[in-house]
mmCIF file with all atom_site columns, C-alpha atoms in Angstrom:
data_model
loop_
_atom_site.group_PDB
_atom_site.id
_atom_site.type_symbol
_atom_site.label_atom_id
_atom_site.label_alt_id
_atom_site.label_comp_id
_atom_site.label_asym_id
_atom_site.label_entity_id
_atom_site.label_seq_id
_atom_site.pdbx_PDB_ins_code
_atom_site.Cartn_x
_atom_site.Cartn_y
_atom_site.Cartn_z
_atom_site.occupancy
_atom_site.B_iso_or_equiv
_atom_site.pdbx_formal_charge
_atom_site.auth_seq_id
_atom_site.auth_comp_id
_atom_site.auth_asym_id
_atom_site.auth_atom_id
_atom_site.pdbx_PDB_model_num
ATOM 1  C CA . UNK A 1 1  ? -10.528 107.932 -85.367 1.00 0.00 ? 1  UNK A CA 1
ATOM 2  C CA . UNK A 1 2  ? -6.998  106.708 -84.966 1.00 0.00 ? 2  UNK A CA 1
ATOM 3  C CA . UNK A 1 3  ? -6.112  103.040 -85.052 1.00 0.00 ? 3  UNK A CA 1
ATOM 4  C CA . UNK A 1 4  ? -5.604  103.117 -81.296 1.00 0.00 ? 4  UNK A CA 1
ATOM 5  C CA . UNK A 1 5  ? -9.077  104.561 -80.642 1.00 0.00 ? 5  UNK A CA 1
ATOM 6  C CA . UNK A 1 6  ? -10.667 101.938 -82.869 1.00 0.00 ? 6  UNK A CA 1
ATOM 7  C CA . UNK A 1 7  ? -8.680  99.235  -81.100 1.00 0.00 ? 7  UNK A CA 1
ATOM 8  C CA . UNK A 1 8  ? -9.814  100.560 -77.711 1.00 0.00 ? 8  UNK A CA 1
ATOM 9  C CA . UNK A 1 9  ? -13.463 100.481 -78.833 1.00 0.00 ? 9  UNK A CA 1
ATOM 10 C CA . UNK A 1 10 ? -13.022 96.887  -79.976 1.00 0.00 ? 10 UNK A CA 1
ATOM 11 C CA . UNK A 1 11 ? -11.303 95.977  -76.703 1.00 0.00 ? 11 UNK A CA 1
ATOM 12 C CA . UNK A 1 12 ? -14.115 97.588  -74.715 1.00 0.00 ? 12 UNK A CA 1
ATOM 13 C CA . UNK A 1 13 ? -16.742 95.621  -76.644 1.00 0.00 ? 13 UNK A CA 1
ATOM 14 C CA . UNK A 1 14 ? -14.760 92.432  -76.079 1.00 0.00 ? 14 UNK A CA 1
ATOM 15 C CA . UNK A 1 15 ? -14.505 93.184  -72.358 1.00 0.00 ? 15 UNK A CA 1
ATOM 16 C CA . UNK A 1 16 ? -18.242 93.820  -72.101 1.00 0.00 ? 16 UNK A CA 1
ATOM 17 C CA . UNK A 1 17 ? -18.931 90.581  -73.948 1.00 0.00 ? 17 UNK A CA 1
ATOM 18 C CA . UNK A 1 18 ? -16.619 88.631  -71.637 1.00 0.00 ? 18 UNK A CA 1
ATOM 19 C CA . UNK A 1 19 ? -18.091 90.223  -68.508 1.00 0.00 ? 19 UNK A CA 1
ATOM 20 C CA . UNK A 1 20 ? -21.622 89.522  -69.797 1.00 0.00 ? 20 UNK A CA 1
ATOM 21 C CA . UNK A 1 21 ? -20.792 85.857  -70.330 1.00 0.00 ? 21 UNK A CA 1
ATOM 22 C CA . UNK A 1 22 ? -19.099 85.702  -66.912 1.00 0.00 ? 22 UNK A CA 1
ATOM 23 C CA . UNK A 1 23 ? -22.236 87.178  -65.362 1.00 0.00 ? 23 UNK A CA 1
ATOM 24 C CA . UNK A 1 24 ? -24.137 84.074  -66.455 1.00 0.00 ? 24 UNK A CA 1
ATOM 25 C CA . UNK A 1 25 ? -21.822 81.791  -64.446 1.00 0.00 ? 25 UNK A CA 1
ATOM 26 C CA . UNK A 1 26 ? -22.235 80.703  -60.813 1.00 0.00 ? 26 UNK A CA 1
ATOM 27 C CA . UNK A 1 27 ? -21.848 83.620  -58.442 1.00 0.00 ? 27 UNK A CA 1
ATOM 28 C CA . UNK A 1 28 ? -18.708 82.623  -56.539 1.00 0.00 ? 28 UNK A CA 1
ATOM 29 C CA . UNK A 1 29 ? -16.781 81.823  -59.691 1.00 0.00 ? 29 UNK A CA 1
ATOM 30 C CA . UNK A 1 30 ? -18.129 84.904  -61.409 1.00 0.00 ? 30 UNK A CA 1
ATOM 31 C CA . UNK A 1 31 ? -17.039 87.310  -58.680 1.00 0.00 ? 31 UNK A CA 1
ATOM 32 C CA . UNK A 1 32 ? -13.479 86.015  -58.672 1.00 0.00 ? 32 UNK A CA 1
ATOM 33 C CA . UNK A 1 33 ? -13.225 86.019  -62.447 1.00 0.00 ? 33 UNK A CA 1
ATOM 34 C CA . UNK A 1 34 ? -14.763 89.451  -62.868 1.00 0.00 ? 34 UNK A CA 1
ATOM 35 C CA . UNK A 1 35 ? -12.444 90.920  -60.241 1.00 0.00 ? 35 UNK A CA 1
ATOM 36 C CA . UNK A 1 36 ? -9.449  89.290  -61.886 1.00 0.00 ? 36 UNK A CA 1
ATOM 37 C CA . UNK A 1 37 ? -10.540 90.507  -65.303 1.00 0.00 ? 37 UNK A CA 1
ATOM 38 C CA . UNK A 1 38 ? -11.107 94.039  -64.084 1.00 0.00 ? 38 UNK A CA 1
ATOM 39 C CA . UNK A 1 39 ? -7.639  94.119  -62.512 1.00 0.00 ? 39 UNK A CA 1
ATOM 40 C CA . UNK A 1 40 ? -6.081  92.884  -65.733 1.00 0.00 ? 40 UNK A CA 1
ATOM 41 C CA . UNK A 1 41 ? -8.157  95.322  -67.791 1.00 0.00 ? 41 UNK A CA 1
ATOM 42 C CA . UNK A 1 42 ? -7.255  98.299  -65.573 1.00 0.00 ? 42 UNK A CA 1
ATOM 43 C CA . UNK A 1 43 ? -3.606  97.314  -65.867 1.00 0.00 ? 43 UNK A CA 1
ATOM 44 C CA . UNK A 1 44 ? -3.893  97.219  -69.653 1.00 0.00 ? 44 UNK A CA 1
ATOM 45 C CA . UNK A 1 45 ? -5.684  100.582 -69.726 1.00 0.00 ? 45 UNK A CA 1
ATOM 46 C CA . UNK A 1 46 ? -3.001  102.209 -67.584 1.00 0.00 ? 46 UNK A CA 1
ATOM 47 C CA . UNK A 1 47 ? -0.296  100.697 -69.766 1.00 0.00 ? 47 UNK A CA 1
ATOM 48 C CA . UNK A 1 48 ? -2.109  101.864 -72.909 1.00 0.00 ? 48 UNK A CA 1
ATOM 49 C CA . UNK A 1 49 ? -2.507  105.422 -71.611 1.00 0.00 ? 49 UNK A CA 1
ATOM 50 C CA . UNK A 1 50 ? 1.164   105.533 -70.625 1.00 0.00 ? 50 UNK A CA 1
ATOM 51 C CA . UNK A 1 51 ? 2.058   104.239 -74.069 1.00 0.00 ? 51 UNK A CA 1
ATOM 52 C CA . UNK A 1 52 ? -0.088  106.881 -75.804 1.00 0.00 ? 52 UNK A CA 1
ATOM 53 C CA . UNK A 1 53 ? 1.310   109.666 -73.623 1.00 0.00 ? 53 UNK A CA 1
ATOM 54 C CA . UNK A 1 54 ? 4.846   108.577 -74.442 1.00 0.00 ? 54 UNK A CA 1
ATOM 55 C CA . UNK A 1 55 ? 4.308   108.912 -78.186 1.00 0.00 ? 55 UNK A CA 1
ATOM 56 C CA . UNK A 1 56 ? 2.241   112.087 -78.417 1.00 0.00 ? 56 UNK A CA 1
#
């Protein structure tokens, strides 16, 4: 695996951990936070894929 793939795996595990801990919070807060996190995460993924594509 490349460094980037390993980093992505680590990031994914971190995201799952964060979402799991958010899921234990009160519902209203959780929904907002999870949505915010998913938006941020999707933005990072898109940026990462663009970055990878640029350097291949």
